[in-house]
Coordinates of C-alpha atoms in Angstrom, one line a residue:
M1 CA 146.1 74.7 88.7
T2 CA 143.2 73.9 86.2
L3 CA 145.3 75.6 83.4
L4 CA 148.5 73.6 84.1
L5 CA 146.7 70.2 84.2
R6 CA 145.0 70.8 81.0
T7 CA 148.3 72.0 79.5
S8 CA 150.0 68.9 80.7
C9 CA 147.2 66.6 79.5
A10 CA 147.4 68.3 76.1
L11 CA 151.2 67.7 75.9
I12 CA 150.9 64.1 77.0
A13 CA 148.3 63.2 74.5
L14 CA 150.5 65.0 71.7
A15 CA 153.5 62.8 72.7
A16 CA 151.5 59.7 72.8
A17 CA 150.3 60.0 69.5
T18 CA 153.5 61.0 68.1
P19 CA 156.5 59.8 69.7
A20 CA 159.1 61.6 67.4
L21 CA 157.2 64.8 67.9
A22 CA 157.4 64.5 71.6
Q23 CA 161.2 64.6 71.3
T24 CA 161.7 66.9 68.4
P25 CA 158.4 69.0 67.6
S26 CA 158.3 71.0 64.4
Q27 CA 157.8 74.9 64.4
A28 CA 154.3 74.3 63.0
D29 CA 153.4 71.9 65.8
L30 CA 154.5 74.4 68.2
V31 CA 152.6 77.1 66.5
D32 CA 149.5 75.0 66.8
L33 CA 149.9 74.1 70.4
V34 CA 150.5 77.8 71.3
R35 CA 147.1 78.7 69.5
A36 CA 145.3 75.9 71.3
Q37 CA 146.5 77.0 74.6
A38 CA 145.7 80.7 73.8
A39 CA 142.3 79.7 73.2
E40 CA 142.0 77.5 76.3
I41 CA 143.5 80.5 78.3
A42 CA 140.8 83.0 76.6
A43 CA 137.9 80.4 77.6
L44 CA 139.3 80.1 81.0
K45 CA 139.4 83.9 81.5
S46 CA 136.2 84.5 80.2
R47 CA 134.7 82.1 82.9
L48 CA 136.7 83.5 85.6
D49 CA 135.2 86.9 84.5
R50 CA 131.6 85.5 85.0
L51 CA 132.2 84.0 88.3
E52 CA 133.9 87.3 89.6
G53 CA 130.7 89.1 88.3
V54 CA 128.2 86.8 90.1
Q55 CA 130.5 87.2 93.1
A56 CA 130.5 91.1 93.1
A57 CA 126.7 90.9 92.5
A58 CA 126.3 88.9 95.6
T59 CA 128.4 91.2 97.7
A60 CA 127.1 94.4 96.5
P61 CA 124.8 96.5 98.5
V62 CA 121.5 95.5 97.6
P63 CA 118.1 95.4 99.6
A64 CA 118.5 92.7 102.1
P65 CA 115.4 90.9 101.2
T66 CA 116.3 90.6 97.5
Q67 CA 120.1 89.6 98.6
L68 CA 118.5 86.9 100.6
A69 CA 116.6 85.4 97.7
Q70 CA 119.6 85.4 95.6
Q71 CA 121.6 83.6 98.3
A72 CA 118.9 80.7 98.2
A73 CA 120.0 80.3 94.5
P74 CA 122.6 77.9 93.0
A75 CA 126.3 79.5 93.1
D76 CA 126.7 79.6 89.5
A77 CA 123.0 80.7 88.7
P78 CA 122.4 84.1 87.0
R79 CA 120.9 86.4 89.6
I80 CA 117.8 88.7 89.8
V81 CA 119.1 92.0 91.0
T82 CA 115.9 94.0 91.3
R83 CA 116.7 97.8 91.8
P84 CA 114.3 100.2 93.5
F85 CA 113.7 103.2 91.6
A86 CA 115.9 104.9 94.3
P87 CA 118.4 103.7 96.9
Q88 CA 116.4 104.9 99.6
L89 CA 113.2 102.9 98.4
V90 CA 112.1 99.3 98.6
P91 CA 112.2 97.3 95.6
P92 CA 109.0 97.9 93.5
G93 CA 106.4 95.2 92.9
P94 CA 105.7 93.4 89.5
A95 CA 103.2 96.2 88.3
D96 CA 105.5 99.2 88.8
R97 CA 108.8 98.0 87.6
S98 CA 110.6 99.7 84.6
V99 CA 111.1 97.8 81.5
A100 CA 114.7 97.0 82.5
Q101 CA 113.7 95.5 85.8
A102 CA 110.9 93.5 84.3
R103 CA 113.3 92.2 81.7
A104 CA 115.9 91.0 84.3
A105 CA 113.0 88.9 86.0
A106 CA 111.7 87.5 82.9
D107 CA 114.9 86.7 81.4
N108 CA 116.3 84.8 84.6
P109 CA 116.4 81.0 83.8
S110 CA 117.9 80.0 87.2
G111 CA 114.5 78.5 88.7
V112 CA 114.4 81.1 91.3
T113 CA 111.0 80.9 92.5
T114 CA 110.6 83.7 95.2
E115 CA 112.2 87.1 95.8
W116 CA 111.6 88.8 99.1
G117 CA 110.8 92.6 98.9
A118 CA 108.6 94.7 101.2
G119 CA 106.3 92.3 103.5
L120 CA 105.6 89.6 101.1
P121 CA 107.5 87.9 98.4
V122 CA 107.3 87.8 94.7
F123 CA 106.8 84.5 93.1
H124 CA 108.6 83.6 90.0
S125 CA 108.0 80.7 87.7
A126 CA 111.0 78.6 87.0
D127 CA 111.3 80.0 83.5
G128 CA 111.1 83.5 84.7
V129 CA 108.1 84.4 82.6
Y130 CA 105.5 84.5 85.2
T131 CA 105.4 86.7 88.5
F132 CA 103.0 87.1 91.1
K133 CA 102.7 89.0 94.4
P134 CA 100.2 89.3 96.9
R135 CA 99.5 92.6 98.6
G136 CA 97.5 94.5 101.2
R137 CA 97.7 97.3 103.8
I138 CA 96.3 97.5 107.4
L139 CA 96.2 101.3 108.7
T140 CA 94.5 101.5 112.1
D141 CA 93.8 104.9 113.6
V142 CA 92.5 106.5 116.8
S143 CA 91.9 110.3 117.1
T144 CA 90.6 112.8 120.1
T145 CA 89.5 116.3 119.5
F146 CA 89.5 118.8 122.7
G147 CA 89.2 122.5 122.6
S148 CA 86.3 123.1 120.4
D149 CA 83.4 125.7 121.3
Y150 CA 81.0 122.8 120.3
D151 CA 80.8 119.8 122.4
G152 CA 79.7 117.7 119.5
R153 CA 83.1 118.0 117.9
N154 CA 85.1 117.2 121.1
L155 CA 85.1 113.3 120.0
T156 CA 87.3 110.4 120.6
T157 CA 87.0 107.8 117.6
T158 CA 88.6 104.7 116.1
G159 CA 88.9 103.7 112.7
M160 CA 90.3 101.6 109.8
R161 CA 91.9 104.3 107.5
A162 CA 92.7 101.0 105.0
L163 CA 92.0 97.4 105.4
R164 CA 93.1 96.0 101.8
L165 CA 93.9 92.8 100.1
G166 CA 94.8 92.4 96.6
L167 CA 97.3 90.8 94.1
E168 CA 99.8 92.1 91.3
G169 CA 101.9 90.5 88.8
G170 CA 103.1 90.2 85.3
V171 CA 103.6 88.1 82.2
G172 CA 107.1 88.5 80.7
T173 CA 108.5 92.0 80.3
H174 CA 105.7 93.6 79.1
F175 CA 102.2 92.7 80.5
F176 CA 101.3 93.6 84.1
Y177 CA 97.9 93.6 86.5
Q178 CA 97.0 94.8 89.7
F179 CA 93.9 94.4 91.8
E180 CA 92.9 95.5 95.5
S181 CA 89.7 95.5 97.3
D182 CA 89.4 97.7 100.7
F183 CA 86.9 96.2 103.6
S184 CA 87.7 99.3 105.8
E185 CA 83.9 100.4 105.8
N186 CA 82.6 96.9 106.5
E187 CA 82.0 96.7 102.9
V188 CA 83.9 95.5 99.8
D189 CA 85.2 98.6 97.9
V190 CA 87.1 97.7 94.8
V191 CA 90.0 100.2 94.5
T192 CA 92.6 99.5 92.1
A193 CA 91.9 97.4 89.2
F194 CA 93.7 97.4 86.1
V195 CA 95.9 95.7 83.3
G196 CA 98.8 97.2 81.8
W197 CA 101.3 97.1 78.8
R198 CA 105.0 98.5 79.0
N199 CA 107.8 99.1 76.5
K200 CA 110.4 101.7 75.5
I201 CA 110.6 104.6 73.0
G202 CA 114.2 105.3 72.4
T203 CA 115.9 105.7 75.8
A204 CA 112.4 106.5 77.5
D205 CA 110.0 104.1 79.2
Y206 CA 106.2 104.2 78.9
D207 CA 103.3 102.2 80.1
V208 CA 99.6 102.2 79.4
R209 CA 97.2 101.0 82.3
V210 CA 93.4 100.0 81.8
G211 CA 91.0 99.8 84.3
H212 CA 89.9 101.0 87.6
L213 CA 92.7 103.7 87.8
F214 CA 94.2 106.0 91.0
N215 CA 94.5 109.5 90.0
D216 CA 97.8 110.6 89.1
R217 CA 97.3 114.3 90.6
G218 CA 99.4 116.2 92.6
F219 CA 102.4 115.2 95.0
E220 CA 100.3 113.9 97.9
G221 CA 97.3 113.2 95.7
S222 CA 99.5 110.6 93.9
T223 CA 100.9 109.0 96.9
G224 CA 99.4 106.2 98.2
S225 CA 97.6 106.4 101.9
D226 CA 100.3 103.9 103.1
S227 CA 103.0 106.3 102.1
T228 CA 101.8 109.8 102.9
P229 CA 104.2 111.4 105.7
F230 CA 100.9 112.7 107.9
L231 CA 97.9 110.7 108.7
E232 CA 95.7 112.4 106.3
R233 CA 96.7 114.0 102.8
T234 CA 96.8 118.0 102.3
V235 CA 93.7 119.8 101.5
V236 CA 95.2 120.6 98.0
S237 CA 94.8 116.6 97.5
T238 CA 91.3 116.3 99.4
A239 CA 89.5 119.4 98.3
I240 CA 91.1 120.2 94.6
I241 CA 89.8 116.8 93.3
P242 CA 87.4 115.5 90.6
Q243 CA 83.8 115.0 91.8
R244 CA 84.2 111.5 91.1
G245 CA 87.0 111.3 93.7
F246 CA 90.6 109.5 93.7
Y247 CA 89.5 106.8 91.2
G248 CA 88.0 106.3 87.6
I249 CA 87.3 103.6 85.0
G250 CA 89.6 104.5 81.9
V251 CA 92.8 104.3 80.2
M252 CA 95.9 106.0 81.8
P253 CA 99.2 106.4 79.2
R254 CA 102.6 107.3 81.2
L255 CA 106.0 108.4 79.9
F256 CA 109.0 108.0 81.7
W257 CA 112.5 109.6 81.1
K258 CA 115.7 110.3 83.2
S259 CA 114.3 113.1 85.1
G260 CA 110.6 113.2 85.2
H261 CA 107.4 111.6 83.8
A262 CA 104.1 112.7 82.3
S263 CA 100.7 110.8 82.3
V264 CA 97.5 111.7 80.5
T265 CA 94.0 110.1 82.2
I266 CA 90.8 109.7 80.8
T267 CA 88.1 108.0 82.8
G268 CA 84.4 107.6 83.1
D269 CA 82.9 107.4 86.7
R270 CA 84.3 105.1 89.4
I271 CA 83.0 101.6 89.9
D272 CA 79.2 102.3 91.1
G273 CA 77.1 99.8 89.3
T274 CA 74.9 102.6 88.0
Q275 CA 74.4 102.2 84.0
G276 CA 70.9 103.9 83.5
V277 CA 72.6 107.2 82.9
S278 CA 75.7 108.2 81.0
D279 CA 79.0 108.3 83.0
G280 CA 80.6 111.6 83.5
R281 CA 83.9 112.5 81.8
T282 CA 87.3 113.3 83.6
V283 CA 90.4 114.1 81.5
L284 CA 93.7 114.5 83.7
A285 CA 97.0 115.3 83.1
R286 CA 100.3 115.6 85.3
A287 CA 103.9 116.1 84.8
H288 CA 107.0 116.4 87.0
W289 CA 110.6 117.2 86.6
N290 CA 113.5 117.0 88.5
P291 CA 116.1 119.6 87.3
V292 CA 118.5 118.3 90.0
K293 CA 118.9 114.9 91.0
T294 CA 122.2 113.8 92.7
A295 CA 123.0 111.0 95.1
D296 CA 121.5 112.9 98.1
T297 CA 119.9 115.9 96.4
V298 CA 116.7 116.1 94.5
V299 CA 114.6 119.4 93.3
H300 CA 111.0 118.4 92.3
L301 CA 108.7 120.7 90.1
G302 CA 105.3 119.6 89.1
A303 CA 102.0 120.6 87.5
W304 CA 98.6 119.1 86.8
G305 CA 95.1 119.9 85.8
F306 CA 91.7 118.0 85.1
D307 CA 88.4 118.8 83.5
E308 CA 85.4 117.0 84.1
S309 CA 81.8 116.8 82.8
L310 CA 79.5 115.5 85.4
S311 CA 77.0 112.8 84.9
A312 CA 73.2 113.4 85.3
A313 CA 73.4 111.1 88.4
A314 CA 76.2 113.5 90.1
G315 CA 73.6 115.2 91.6
T316 CA 75.4 117.4 94.1
L317 CA 78.7 119.3 94.2
T318 CA 78.7 119.8 97.9
R319 CA 81.9 119.3 99.8
N320 CA 82.7 118.7 103.3
T321 CA 86.7 118.3 103.8
V322 CA 88.6 117.2 106.6
I323 CA 90.9 119.7 108.5
G324 CA 91.6 118.0 111.6
G325 CA 91.7 114.3 110.7
R326 CA 89.7 111.7 108.9
F327 CA 87.6 110.2 111.9
N328 CA 86.0 113.2 113.0
G329 CA 82.8 113.7 111.1
A330 CA 82.0 116.9 112.7
L331 CA 85.2 118.3 112.2
R332 CA 85.1 119.6 108.5
V333 CA 85.1 122.5 106.2
S334 CA 81.9 123.0 104.5
S335 CA 81.1 124.3 101.0
G336 CA 77.4 124.2 102.0
T337 CA 74.7 122.4 100.0
L338 CA 75.6 123.0 96.3
T339 CA 73.5 121.4 93.5
G340 CA 73.0 122.2 89.8
G341 CA 76.7 121.4 88.7
T342 CA 77.7 120.7 84.9
G343 CA 81.5 120.3 85.5
T344 CA 84.6 121.3 87.3
T345 CA 87.8 122.1 86.3
G346 CA 91.0 122.3 88.6
Y347 CA 94.9 122.6 88.5
G348 CA 97.6 122.8 90.8
L349 CA 101.4 123.1 91.1
E350 CA 104.1 121.5 93.0
A351 CA 107.6 122.4 94.1
G352 CA 109.9 121.1 96.7
G353 CA 112.6 118.4 97.1
Y354 CA 115.2 117.2 99.4
R355 CA 118.8 117.6 100.5
G356 CA 120.2 114.9 102.7
S357 CA 117.3 113.7 105.6
L358 CA 115.7 117.0 105.0
W359 CA 112.5 117.3 102.6
V360 CA 110.4 120.3 101.8
M361 CA 107.4 120.3 99.6
G362 CA 104.7 123.0 98.7
E363 CA 101.6 122.6 96.8
A364 CA 98.8 124.9 95.7
G365 CA 95.6 124.4 93.6
K366 CA 92.4 126.0 92.5
R367 CA 88.9 124.2 91.3
S368 CA 86.2 125.8 89.4
A369 CA 82.8 124.3 89.7
R370 CA 80.2 125.3 86.6
L371 CA 76.8 125.9 87.8
D372 CA 73.8 125.8 85.6
A373 CA 70.9 128.3 85.0
G374 CA 73.5 131.1 84.6
R375 CA 75.0 131.2 88.0
A376 CA 78.7 132.1 88.4
D377 CA 81.2 129.6 88.8
F378 CA 82.3 128.1 92.3
K379 CA 85.7 128.5 93.0
S380 CA 87.8 126.4 95.4
R381 CA 91.4 127.3 96.6
A382 CA 93.9 125.5 98.7
W383 CA 97.7 125.6 99.6
S384 CA 99.9 123.8 101.7
L385 CA 103.8 123.5 103.1
S386 CA 105.1 120.5 104.6
A387 CA 108.6 119.3 105.7
G388 CA 110.2 116.4 107.4
F389 CA 113.6 115.2 108.7
F390 CA 114.9 111.8 109.3
L391 CA 117.0 111.6 112.6
T392 CA 118.2 108.3 111.7
G393 CA 120.0 109.4 108.6
E394 CA 117.5 107.9 105.8
L395 CA 117.1 109.8 102.9
P396 CA 113.5 110.8 102.2
P397 CA 111.4 108.1 100.6
Y398 CA 111.0 110.1 97.2
N399 CA 110.4 108.2 94.3
P400 CA 112.0 110.2 91.3
R401 CA 110.1 107.9 88.5
L402 CA 106.8 108.9 89.8
G403 CA 107.3 112.0 91.7
S404 CA 105.5 111.0 95.0
F405 CA 106.5 109.1 98.2
G406 CA 107.0 105.6 98.5
Q407 CA 108.1 102.9 101.1
P408 CA 111.3 103.7 102.7
K409 CA 114.4 101.3 103.0
V410 CA 115.2 101.6 106.9
L411 CA 118.9 101.6 107.2
K412 CA 118.7 99.7 110.8
P413 CA 115.4 97.9 111.2
T414 CA 114.3 97.1 114.7
F415 CA 113.7 93.5 113.6
D416 CA 117.5 93.5 113.1
G417 CA 118.3 95.1 116.5
G418 CA 118.4 98.7 115.1
P419 CA 116.6 101.6 116.1
G420 CA 114.5 101.6 113.0
A421 CA 113.8 105.2 111.1
I422 CA 112.6 108.2 112.8
E423 CA 111.1 111.0 111.0
L424 CA 110.0 114.6 112.5
T425 CA 107.4 116.3 110.4
A426 CA 105.7 119.6 110.1
R427 CA 102.8 120.9 107.9
Y428 CA 100.6 124.1 107.4
E429 CA 97.7 124.1 105.0
D430 CA 94.8 126.3 104.2
L431 CA 91.4 125.8 102.5
D432 CA 89.2 128.5 101.1
Y433 CA 85.4 127.8 100.1
A434 CA 84.3 131.4 100.7
D435 CA 83.6 132.3 97.1
L436 CA 80.3 130.6 97.7
A437 CA 77.7 132.3 99.9
T438 CA 77.4 129.3 102.3
G439 CA 81.0 128.6 101.8
G440 CA 83.4 128.1 104.8
T441 CA 87.2 128.4 105.3
G442 CA 89.9 126.5 107.5
N443 CA 93.6 126.0 108.2
A444 CA 95.5 123.6 110.3
A445 CA 99.3 123.4 111.6
T446 CA 100.4 120.1 112.2
I447 CA 103.5 118.4 113.9
G448 CA 104.1 114.8 113.8
V449 CA 106.6 111.9 114.3
N450 CA 106.9 108.6 112.2
W451 CA 108.8 105.7 113.5
Y452 CA 109.4 103.1 111.0
L453 CA 110.2 99.8 112.4
N454 CA 111.2 98.4 108.9
S455 CA 110.4 99.1 105.5
F456 CA 106.9 98.2 105.8
T457 CA 105.8 98.8 109.4
R458 CA 105.2 102.0 110.9
F459 CA 103.8 104.2 113.9
Q460 CA 102.6 107.8 113.3
L461 CA 101.7 110.4 115.7
N462 CA 100.1 113.8 114.6
G463 CA 99.1 116.8 116.8
I464 CA 97.0 119.2 114.6
Q465 CA 96.0 123.0 115.7
W466 CA 93.0 123.7 113.4
H467 CA 90.7 126.4 112.8
T468 CA 87.3 126.6 110.9
D469 CA 84.9 129.3 109.9
N470 CA 81.8 127.5 108.4
R471 CA 78.8 129.7 107.1
A472 CA 76.5 126.6 107.0
G473 CA 75.6 123.5 108.9
P474 CA 75.4 122.9 112.8
Y475 CA 79.1 124.2 113.4
T476 CA 79.0 127.8 112.0
G477 CA 81.2 130.8 112.8
G478 CA 84.9 130.8 114.0
D479 CA 86.0 127.7 115.9
S480 CA 89.3 126.3 117.0
G481 CA 90.5 123.4 118.7
Q482 CA 93.3 120.7 118.7
T483 CA 93.2 117.0 117.6
V484 CA 95.9 114.3 118.2
S485 CA 95.7 111.1 116.0
A486 CA 97.8 108.1 116.0
R487 CA 98.2 105.1 113.6
V488 CA 99.9 101.7 113.6
G489 CA 100.3 100.6 109.6
V490 CA 101.5 97.8 107.9
T491 CA 101.9 97.6 104.2
F492 CA 102.8 94.2 102.4

């Protein structure tokens, strides 16, 4: 209709200007008119293509929260479509986006100010340059242990696995930042705190983070506490670890390509306020590869290692590792008192993947502690095998960009009248400190069920059959029992 009106107007104007021409137009005049109308048609077709593209973006299957934000924008405005790293994951926050995702947000001139993702919105400035997102997690646990030969181990306890508040954001395409504090022990503990820069090298992405950094070490060791399929990480993650723990202050460059990623981390100690002696030094590297990656199938292979030189303030290498849940301080596998360490070296392997709703992951690692005065190194060994299956049809929340688990995108959230997502899990793990005269051993078999009400709210239940054989401490000799633990978790 618009085209016909414009054509008629053009003819009327031409006739008014040259009455004689309106009756007997020349061939040249007709050629000019046809050319003008062809240009008009091309412009209209281009506009129609843009409008159809906007409509297709609005009706395409995108995460529901992002779609809601888009529908709030003007109908003719460009849209921010923030795709997750995989369709079964919620959209990433400003600090975890790829270069393309960050550029899509920064180039948006539509005045969109909020983008709803998981839990809380991402705020955008009107020019699309600045992004900001509040973030946090609340993980509340209850645990009861029974069946031990020692009454001191048969405990019922409660605890906050995590109680975090923080923020993340970015400026333009390249600069980003993140900060979080934890209050779970009734004191302020700074956890993640960094600034970063991202860009591209050819077809690959890279970023560099500087600050208080979370380890990129092993599959579950690189998975956040709010995304682990069990209430506690495997013994590979909790025992084959630098002495400074999961965090350290330093620099971490990372490289991402289509089928994997690699990272190198160089840090001192974690935030401790001690400047009277030199920090320790830790160098850690990890890489993962997906040799198979289709719409419903992924194969994961990974390797990692670290070497650390201990600070004079490190004091002891003693380890007391959880085996039946975090909130029973009497239930540990102990190395016995170990002092005089100068450094440690650890390494591990990862292999697994998923097909459809079923996932499997195996991990194994070894750590050698170097001791002074000519004493032999102390070696720790651990391995685990885990599996899970989503009864409700979701794909496992595997993140192929990072080689770890993330927040799942629930197909039918309970808040929309659906059943949520229901996952069954199972794991066996084994830990060996017996290389040391005072070192113990332990193993545990766990079965569990996870109910995800939506992408950021979950209930978890774990039943654990554990066995320990400690050579030091108040609970020596072989001992077995059961622990039942539950958690309610909210991540935003």
